[in-house]
Every structure is written in C-alpha cells, then in structure tokens.
Amino acid sequence: MIMKYLQIKTIPSIALKSLMAFSIAFLSGCETDESQTVATFTNLVLDENFDTEGAPNGELWSFDIGTGIDGWGNQELQYYTDRPENVQVQNGVLLITAREESFEGSAYTSARLITKDKFERRYGRFEARIRLPFGQGIWPAFWMLGADIDENPWPGAGEIDIMEYRGQEPSVLVGSIHGPGYNGGDAISKEFTLENDRFDTGFHIFGIEWGPDFINFYVDDVLYNQLTPEDVDEETDGEGLWVFDKPFFILMNVAVGGTFVGPPNTETQFPQTMIVDYVRVYEN
Amino acid sequence: MKNYKNINIRFILLLSLGIAIISGCERDFSDEVQFATFNNNGDIFTDAPVGLTDEFFDSFDPAGPNPANPEGFGTDDNVAFMGTSSIRIDVPAPDDPDGAFIGGIFLDRGDGRNLTGFDALTFFARGSTTATIGEVGFGTDFEENKFAVIAQNIRLSTDWRKIIIPIPDPSKLIQERGMFFFSAGSQSTGGFGYTFWIDELRFEKLGNIAQPSPAIFLGQDISNEVVNGMEFMITGLTQTFNLASGINQTVIAAPGYFDFSSSDNSVAIANESGEVIVVGAGSSSITAQLANVGAAGSLEVTSDGVLPTTPPPARLDANVSSIFSDAYTNAVESNFEPPFGGSVTNLQRLQENGDEVLVYTNNNFTGIVFNNTLDGTDRTTLNIDVYPLDASSVEVQIRDVGANQVLETNVITGLPDGDDADRRLLINGLTPGQWTSVEIPLDGDLAAQKNNLGALILAGGPNFIFDNIYFFTE
C-alpha cells in the first residue's frame, strides 16, 4: 500500500463522502474496485459523558464479574469486579483500574463494563475518548460483541475491536474484527503507530464507522483501516463469514496478562488506570 | 450566587495583581535588554563533528592512577549508518600499554547549547562483537558536571541499533556544553578488545518518552542515626522513563536535576547539590522531586543533637603511641583515605567542642594507613572510642606489615599475605547514642609480630564515629 492512512478533520461531516472516495482509491491494495455505499452518521443516540459521580450508570452499563472460562478465553490473570476500587466515575471521567492484589484466587483485579441487553445497535459511528494505561502485560480494550452471543457463541457472534493495545507498546493501537474463519490469533487486524507520541500520556479518540459492508477504523483524525466482506474473503480464502449486519453491544475493560500481551513483569507498575472521557454513538 | 460573586471579585483582584506584575516586568526589561539564548542545534556528529571543539574528543586523564587510552578514538570513512562517516572507538585490552579503557567527552565549541526543546540523546551504534559499553551519556563538561547524565551497560549488536538516552528534565538544559560522554573497557568481552561505531549522534525530540519515575537512594527508604554537624550526599539518584519500545530506561542523573527538601529544616538541611547537613536534634525526612514528580526513596535522619564528648583519655603520654587523638601527640601520621579499590566509604572529620572525630558513613571497607610503621613491641592494647550510628557492627583489623613494610592482602580471602599478620575484632552490641572505649589486645598473630604495625583496616558498619585511636601499654 502506498499510504498507510489518511488524514481527515471530522469523520461524521460531509467530508466523509469525499474521504471515502479517497480511501477507495488508496485501499486499492485490497483489490476491490466496486464502488461502495458510505453512510454518514450524525444523529447522536448515545452520549455517555460520565457526569454522575460513583458507580457507572446502571441503565447503560452492566459488569462481567470473575474470571470467565480460562481467563475470559485468553488466559487473562485478573478477577473482574464492580467494586469502586476497580471501576468508578470521578470528576467527569470513568476510571477502570487494574490492581495487583490477591482476590478470590487471582493475583490482579480489574473491571469490564458491558452494554449487553441495555444498548445494542446495528451500524453507526461508535467512539470513545480514552487515556490508556501502560506497562508490560496491561491490555485495555474498547470493543464490541454480537448481541446474539448467547445463542450464537463466539466467534459466530462476531467481534469488533475498536481499540486494543499492549501496555508494552505504548504508541501502537490495534483494530480488529473476529468472525467464523478469522478469530483469535488469526483475526483480521491492523496496527496503527502514533508517531512521536503515545496513548498513555493524553486522551485520544478511538472509533469506527460501521455500515452495511464496511467498517472504518480511525483514531483522532486519522482513518487507518477499512474492512469489507471482500477483505474477509481475501484473508480467509473465501472461508470466512461477514457477521456484521446485526446488533452489537459495547465492552470496555483493562485485562492483565493473557495471550495477547503476556504476563506483567517486575517493572509493571500498579495500579494502572484507563480513563474514559466519553462514549458516543451516532446513527444515520 | 454569593459564592459566585466572591469568586469573581477574587478573580478580578488576582487579575489586577497579575497586570501589575506584568507591567512591572515590562518596565524593568525594556527593549534594550536582550536575554541570551544559546544555540539550539541538536546535532553532534553526522558525517563530521557539528559545532564541537577542535579537539573533538577530550579523553579522560591518560596519566592518572587509572590511565585512559586516548589512542583508540577516530572516525571511519568505511563504515556509516547514514552518509559517509562514523565515529570509531577501539576499546583496548586490560594489558594495553596505552591504557586499559577508553573514555572522554565531546564539548560544544561555543558557550553551550539550549537543549530544552529535546527529550533524548540518540545515536546509532554497532559493535564488532556483542559487547556492552560501560557508560554513555552527556552533561559531563569536566567542570561542574552540573547536569551530567549516565546510562550504564549499553548493549551492542553487530548490526546498527538505535540507542536512546532520555533527558531527565530538558527544561534545565538552557546552556549545556557537555554534548557526549562515554567510557568503555573490555569487562564484557573477557578482556578482549573490540571496536564500536557511533553515527547520527544528536539530541532529538522523540515525543514518546514518558512516565517518569525518579528515585533517590535507588528508591529505598532508609533511616540513619546522625549527630549535629554531619554532612553527607544524597546518593542513588536516577530517572527512569518508559520508551516507545516499552523498555524502562534508567539513567543516573546529577543532583542538579532534583529539588531536594527536608521536612524539618531545624534538624537537617538539604541543599541543591544533594548534600544533607545535620543542624539540630530531632527527626527529619529527606525527599526529592524531579520536574515536579516525587522521587521514590527517602532518608529519615534522627539526630541525637550535639555529639557528646568522649571519655577523657587518662593514660600517661609515655605509655601511649597515638594514631588519632586530640589528647596525645601523634606517634605517626596516617592516611585516613587510602585509595582502596572498591571502597565506597565516606569519611568526615567533624569538629565538636575543639575535639576532632572521624565520622564514617556508608563504609564497606577502608583503612587508616600509617605513613611509617610503628614498633608496637612495648604496647599491649589498642584503644578506640566508638560511637555507633546504627545497630550494625564494624570489624577492626590491626595489621603488622612485616619487615618489607608493604601492606599485602590476599584479594580473594582478604587475609594478610606475604610477611603480614593481623589481629581482628568485630565490634558489636554497643549501646547507640553514647561513647564506648573498646580495647583490643595485641594478641593472637600479633603476639609474636608487632614491630611493624602499619595499618588499621575497617570493614562494615556502615555508620560509626571513631575517636582516640591509640596503642598503649597496660
């Protein structure tokens, strides 16, 4: 590919249409020549600014508690709780804090917030303004799962990782999709490196523009990837299924250890906090 | 609403105050005043030295007790990471007649550079083998070294690798002459010389150096018993940054980067040089900040106040051969700070009420080496007045250096070698906060050999005060 990313000013604006034309041109490496339909998302349907101190708004957020099966499928080391030590709204931001402490048989605690059964949507612009933690073995994420996951287990339900990040690579963001035929270590992913800056020293906006047959990944004013059913076909030799035409819910968490990052080491400083300024969803 | 109004009034008051101060500044510094700003070029070596002195390389002393080898420095037009030339450094073997290690500095040829816009010294390095460079840094100018920075154990690859040495606090470097510093020996290669090359040496603004964690005393919280008048340095000063690679890079930072403070200035003062001076009885906590970030590590000093006077020596002059005492004339002069390799001991000669005492801090081992040997044939005992500053113990080794008059110690066992003999005593269990006269009989191996007494070796402690050191006849 000639250019790794495109610089734009405002994703949702009218500029998006012309931008999409650009991106099609530059993403010719994907070998999709057909014209694509592009949605613009301007109707704000979720505006979570974390303005109420204390526990996060229960009408929007639930919690995953415990260690799941096999450390949430990734051999993660933390025990998720809903205690204020691990999750709290303070001064207009959400704090998700990973701690090193012995708790219910785990060596670390943290929190995972989900909007399952409370906020589930198909398509739209999903974004959050976040300052990330850092250090070996720290694994924060802002991501989505198919809302039918109870009937249609992972990877069938589908997963969109708007932001994943390894604490030991503080300038590198990873955006991915998982589905049948492309999941876990074989997910379709792209890394984005923030030049001369890092994600743990200031807030950055992580988002996707998701419509029928495409998901655009962006950070701040940079669109760094577009994934389409054609990409899935190409990456999986036609075996993979595009599963992103149904409602998804939002997750936010800070994991410790696990297959994606490896365990913390003696230099990893605890506690580590992911600070979320807002979560916003726009639709057509 | 009332609150709101108050805040407004306060704000206006503050604002007007600010205006007054600002306009005051404008009056003081008219257009005729020009503040000096120094060269802010970050380049040091690209294909040639950039703005350095004509000497380019200023070696450590080639004639000192540990002579540096100035021969191995040059440039190499056959090797370069970028462009046409690199710096080539040939690290000597330990038996090289020109010196066993190579090291020195590069100085700015002008008045110094303004490095406040950078956050790291960077360069590309490549080795002839996968050796480790002992020390690399900047800020050493062979004068004050006020903002010296040293990174240790830089690992070389046989391919080019970028080395990043973060600046602990760039805002301090408004006029820095020390552009580069290195010191390399063959410790990591089993005594075989090797070559390394440096290219594209410059100060850079990387923007991805973050999460500072400064430390004093290497991050340890320590506590020391002290007395008034004691002076010692705050040691173990480091700054650590997380690099974009995820690596935590620690550098040794000069005291000039830190702001030191004492929780009680009536007990102890911490000055900008990183020196603590004990001035009164009580407790004080010594802490530090670097660029407004609190440093890990602290020192709690508890001062007993004025050092009590020693028990008055009561032996007759004729029965005493004194080494260190205000009560007797010295039988022999001594070197109290002998150049023992590996010794990290601090010695302070403290005057209190006209009496001079020897304050040892951070002692691992040191000695009192007599300028001439002393014939102790007629003496039976050594007296030392000891004031312990902690609960640990110090070993005194009385050494007879034999007929050859040379202090000979087995470097592996620490025992006397050749014709030397000694008598050792571990001094422990003393009551803190008071003087105790410790008497060591000249028996054991010294019973038959004490006519060439040459030294007292002091091991351990690490903190104690000695006075009235003399041999006597019972």
PDB file of C-alpha atoms in Angstrom, chain B residues 121-248:
ATOM      1  CA  LEU B 121      20.256  11.953  23.239  1.00  0.00           C
ATOM      2  CA  THR B 122      20.119   9.394  20.439  1.00  0.00           C
ATOM      3  CA  PHE B 123      22.596   7.650  18.200  1.00  0.00           C
ATOM      4  CA  PHE B 124      23.087   4.527  16.178  1.00  0.00           C
ATOM      5  CA  ALA B 125      25.721   2.117  17.459  1.00  0.00           C
ATOM      6  CA  ARG B 126      27.239  -1.028  16.077  1.00  0.00           C
ATOM      7  CA  GLY B 127      29.870  -3.319  17.615  1.00  0.00           C
ATOM      8  CA  SER B 128      32.473  -5.667  16.158  1.00  0.00           C
ATOM      9  CA  THR B 129      31.027  -8.061  18.729  1.00  0.00           C
ATOM     10  CA  THR B 130      28.023  -8.115  21.069  1.00  0.00           C
ATOM     11  CA  ALA B 131      29.847  -6.251  23.818  1.00  0.00           C
ATOM     12  CA  THR B 132      28.413  -3.918  26.438  1.00  0.00           C
ATOM     13  CA  ILE B 133      29.575  -0.291  26.669  1.00  0.00           C
ATOM     14  CA  GLY B 134      30.043   0.563  30.333  1.00  0.00           C
ATOM     15  CA  GLU B 135      28.735   4.123  30.351  1.00  0.00           C
ATOM     16  CA  VAL B 136      27.309   6.593  27.867  1.00  0.00           C
ATOM     17  CA  GLY B 137      25.747   9.976  28.482  1.00  0.00           C
ATOM     18  CA  PHE B 138      26.016  13.732  28.280  1.00  0.00           C
ATOM     19  CA  GLY B 139      26.276  16.763  30.543  1.00  0.00           C
ATOM     20  CA  THR B 140      29.803  15.968  31.693  1.00  0.00           C
ATOM     21  CA  ASP B 141      31.929  19.015  30.903  1.00  0.00           C
ATOM     22  CA  PHE B 142      34.985  18.328  33.131  1.00  0.00           C
ATOM     23  CA  GLU B 143      33.963  21.406  35.132  1.00  0.00           C
ATOM     24  CA  GLU B 144      30.845  21.380  37.312  1.00  0.00           C
ATOM     25  CA  ASN B 145      29.179  18.427  35.561  1.00  0.00           C
ATOM     26  CA  LYS B 146      26.041  20.039  36.896  1.00  0.00           C
ATOM     27  CA  PHE B 147      23.593  18.217  34.650  1.00  0.00           C
ATOM     28  CA  ALA B 148      25.547  15.042  33.967  1.00  0.00           C
ATOM     29  CA  VAL B 149      23.545  12.021  32.827  1.00  0.00           C
ATOM     30  CA  ILE B 150      24.904   8.486  32.524  1.00  0.00           C
ATOM     31  CA  ALA B 151      23.253   5.388  31.116  1.00  0.00           C
ATOM     32  CA  GLN B 152      25.045   2.176  32.004  1.00  0.00           C
ATOM     33  CA  ASN B 153      25.593  -1.121  30.197  1.00  0.00           C
ATOM     34  CA  ILE B 154      24.614  -0.215  26.664  1.00  0.00           C
ATOM     35  CA  ARG B 155      24.250  -3.453  24.757  1.00  0.00           C
ATOM     36  CA  LEU B 156      25.838  -3.511  21.313  1.00  0.00           C
ATOM     37  CA  SER B 157      24.675  -5.552  18.373  1.00  0.00           C
ATOM     38  CA  THR B 158      26.794  -6.410  15.353  1.00  0.00           C
ATOM     39  CA  ASP B 159      24.192  -4.527  13.320  1.00  0.00           C
ATOM     40  CA  TRP B 160      23.231  -0.888  13.773  1.00  0.00           C
ATOM     41  CA  ARG B 161      20.910  -0.297  16.691  1.00  0.00           C
ATOM     42  CA  LYS B 162      19.380   2.959  17.891  1.00  0.00           C
ATOM     43  CA  ILE B 163      20.306   3.949  21.415  1.00  0.00           C
ATOM     44  CA  ILE B 164      18.017   6.356  23.311  1.00  0.00           C
ATOM     45  CA  ILE B 165      19.198   8.154  26.433  1.00  0.00           C
ATOM     46  CA  PRO B 166      16.372  10.256  27.885  1.00  0.00           C
ATOM     47  CA  ILE B 167      16.988  13.721  29.319  1.00  0.00           C
ATOM     48  CA  PRO B 168      15.801  13.690  32.961  1.00  0.00           C
ATOM     49  CA  ASP B 169      14.383  17.233  32.701  1.00  0.00           C
ATOM     50  CA  PRO B 170      15.063  19.139  29.464  1.00  0.00           C
ATOM     51  CA  SER B 171      13.983  22.472  30.991  1.00  0.00           C
ATOM     52  CA  LYS B 172      17.249  22.527  32.968  1.00  0.00           C
ATOM     53  CA  LEU B 173      19.472  22.447  29.887  1.00  0.00           C
ATOM     54  CA  ILE B 174      19.438  26.075  28.778  1.00  0.00           C
ATOM     55  CA  GLN B 175      23.216  26.202  28.330  1.00  0.00           C
ATOM     56  CA  GLU B 176      24.922  22.821  28.194  1.00  0.00           C
ATOM     57  CA  ARG B 177      28.437  22.225  26.886  1.00  0.00           C
ATOM     58  CA  GLY B 178      28.742  18.512  27.622  1.00  0.00           C
ATOM     59  CA  MET B 179      27.416  17.015  24.395  1.00  0.00           C
ATOM     60  CA  PHE B 180      28.532  13.414  24.788  1.00  0.00           C
ATOM     61  CA  PHE B 181      30.264  11.169  27.291  1.00  0.00           C
ATOM     62  CA  PHE B 182      31.381   7.573  27.108  1.00  0.00           C
ATOM     63  CA  SER B 183      33.572   5.127  28.966  1.00  0.00           C
ATOM     64  CA  ALA B 184      34.312   1.618  27.716  1.00  0.00           C
ATOM     65  CA  GLY B 185      36.536  -1.251  28.780  1.00  0.00           C
ATOM     66  CA  SER B 186      36.712  -4.933  27.936  1.00  0.00           C
ATOM     67  CA  GLN B 187      34.887  -6.223  31.052  1.00  0.00           C
ATOM     68  CA  SER B 188      32.033  -7.612  28.946  1.00  0.00           C
ATOM     69  CA  THR B 189      34.290  -9.384  26.425  1.00  0.00           C
ATOM     70  CA  GLY B 190      36.502 -11.337  28.788  1.00  0.00           C
ATOM     71  CA  GLY B 191      39.412  -8.958  28.307  1.00  0.00           C
ATOM     72  CA  PHE B 192      39.400  -8.921  24.508  1.00  0.00           C
ATOM     73  CA  GLY B 193      39.498  -5.557  22.792  1.00  0.00           C
ATOM     74  CA  TYR B 194      36.737  -4.700  20.357  1.00  0.00           C
ATOM     75  CA  THR B 195      35.531  -1.870  18.140  1.00  0.00           C
ATOM     76  CA  PHE B 196      32.287   0.036  18.136  1.00  0.00           C
ATOM     77  CA  TRP B 197      30.961   2.686  15.803  1.00  0.00           C
ATOM     78  CA  ILE B 198      28.627   5.584  16.542  1.00  0.00           C
ATOM     79  CA  ASP B 199      26.724   7.522  13.900  1.00  0.00           C
ATOM     80  CA  GLU B 200      23.954  10.129  13.726  1.00  0.00           C
ATOM     81  CA  LEU B 201      24.654  11.350  17.241  1.00  0.00           C
ATOM     82  CA  ARG B 202      22.240  14.074  18.241  1.00  0.00           C
ATOM     83  CA  PHE B 203      19.722  15.425  20.698  1.00  0.00           C
ATOM     84  CA  GLU B 204      16.207  14.718  19.443  1.00  0.00           C
ATOM     85  CA  LYS B 205      12.598  15.432  20.360  1.00  0.00           C
ATOM     86  CA  LEU B 206      11.069  11.976  20.216  1.00  0.00           C
ATOM     87  CA  GLY B 207       7.774  12.844  21.904  1.00  0.00           C
ATOM     88  CA  ASN B 208       7.210   9.262  23.035  1.00  0.00           C
ATOM     89  CA  ILE B 209       9.375   9.243  26.148  1.00  0.00           C
ATOM     90  CA  ALA B 210       7.008   9.278  29.117  1.00  0.00           C
ATOM     91  CA  GLN B 211       6.003   8.059  32.564  1.00  0.00           C
ATOM     92  CA  PRO B 212       8.949   9.482  34.530  1.00  0.00           C
ATOM     93  CA  SER B 213       9.792   7.715  37.796  1.00  0.00           C
ATOM     94  CA  PRO B 214      12.686   9.460  39.510  1.00  0.00           C
ATOM     95  CA  ALA B 215      14.384   7.954  42.537  1.00  0.00           C
ATOM     96  CA  ILE B 216      16.836   8.836  45.272  1.00  0.00           C
ATOM     97  CA  PHE B 217      18.742   6.225  47.267  1.00  0.00           C
ATOM     98  CA  LEU B 218      17.837   3.883  44.374  1.00  0.00           C
ATOM     99  CA  GLY B 219      14.230   4.080  45.518  1.00  0.00           C
ATOM    100  CA  GLN B 220      14.884   2.755  49.016  1.00  0.00           C
ATOM    101  CA  ASP B 221      13.500   4.269  52.190  1.00  0.00           C
ATOM    102  CA  ILE B 222      16.368   4.347  54.631  1.00  0.00           C
ATOM    103  CA  SER B 223      16.847   5.747  58.081  1.00  0.00           C
ATOM    104  CA  ASN B 224      20.061   6.878  59.728  1.00  0.00           C
ATOM    105  CA  GLU B 225      21.050   7.950  63.174  1.00  0.00           C
ATOM    106  CA  VAL B 226      23.148  11.111  62.956  1.00  0.00           C
ATOM    107  CA  VAL B 227      24.646  13.869  65.083  1.00  0.00           C
ATOM    108  CA  ASN B 228      24.814  17.602  64.517  1.00  0.00           C
ATOM    109  CA  GLY B 229      27.398  18.738  62.002  1.00  0.00           C
ATOM    110  CA  MET B 230      27.321  15.585  59.937  1.00  0.00           C
ATOM    111  CA  GLU B 231      27.285  16.161  56.192  1.00  0.00           C
ATOM    112  CA  PHE B 232      26.612  13.551  53.568  1.00  0.00           C
ATOM    113  CA  MET B 233      25.443  13.207  49.998  1.00  0.00           C
ATOM    114  CA  ILE B 234      22.081  12.008  48.763  1.00  0.00           C
ATOM    115  CA  THR B 235      23.136   9.086  46.568  1.00  0.00           C
ATOM    116  CA  GLY B 236      21.490   6.711  44.125  1.00  0.00           C
ATOM    117  CA  LEU B 237      19.931   9.492  42.016  1.00  0.00           C
ATOM    118  CA  THR B 238      18.156   8.131  38.959  1.00  0.00           C
ATOM    119  CA  GLN B 239      15.471   8.995  36.466  1.00  0.00           C
ATOM    120  CA  THR B 240      13.549   6.315  34.593  1.00  0.00           C
ATOM    121  CA  PHE B 241      11.416   6.809  31.508  1.00  0.00           C
ATOM    122  CA  ASN B 242       9.256   4.372  29.604  1.00  0.00           C
ATOM    123  CA  LEU B 243      10.370   4.398  25.964  1.00  0.00           C
ATOM    124  CA  ALA B 244       8.139   3.752  22.961  1.00  0.00           C
ATOM    125  CA  SER B 245       9.646   0.260  22.825  1.00  0.00           C
ATOM    126  CA  GLY B 246       8.121  -0.416  26.256  1.00  0.00           C
ATOM    127  CA  ILE B 247      11.577  -0.567  27.817  1.00  0.00           C
ATOM    128  CA  ASN B 248      12.094   1.321  31.056  1.00  0.00           C
TER     129      ASN B 248
END
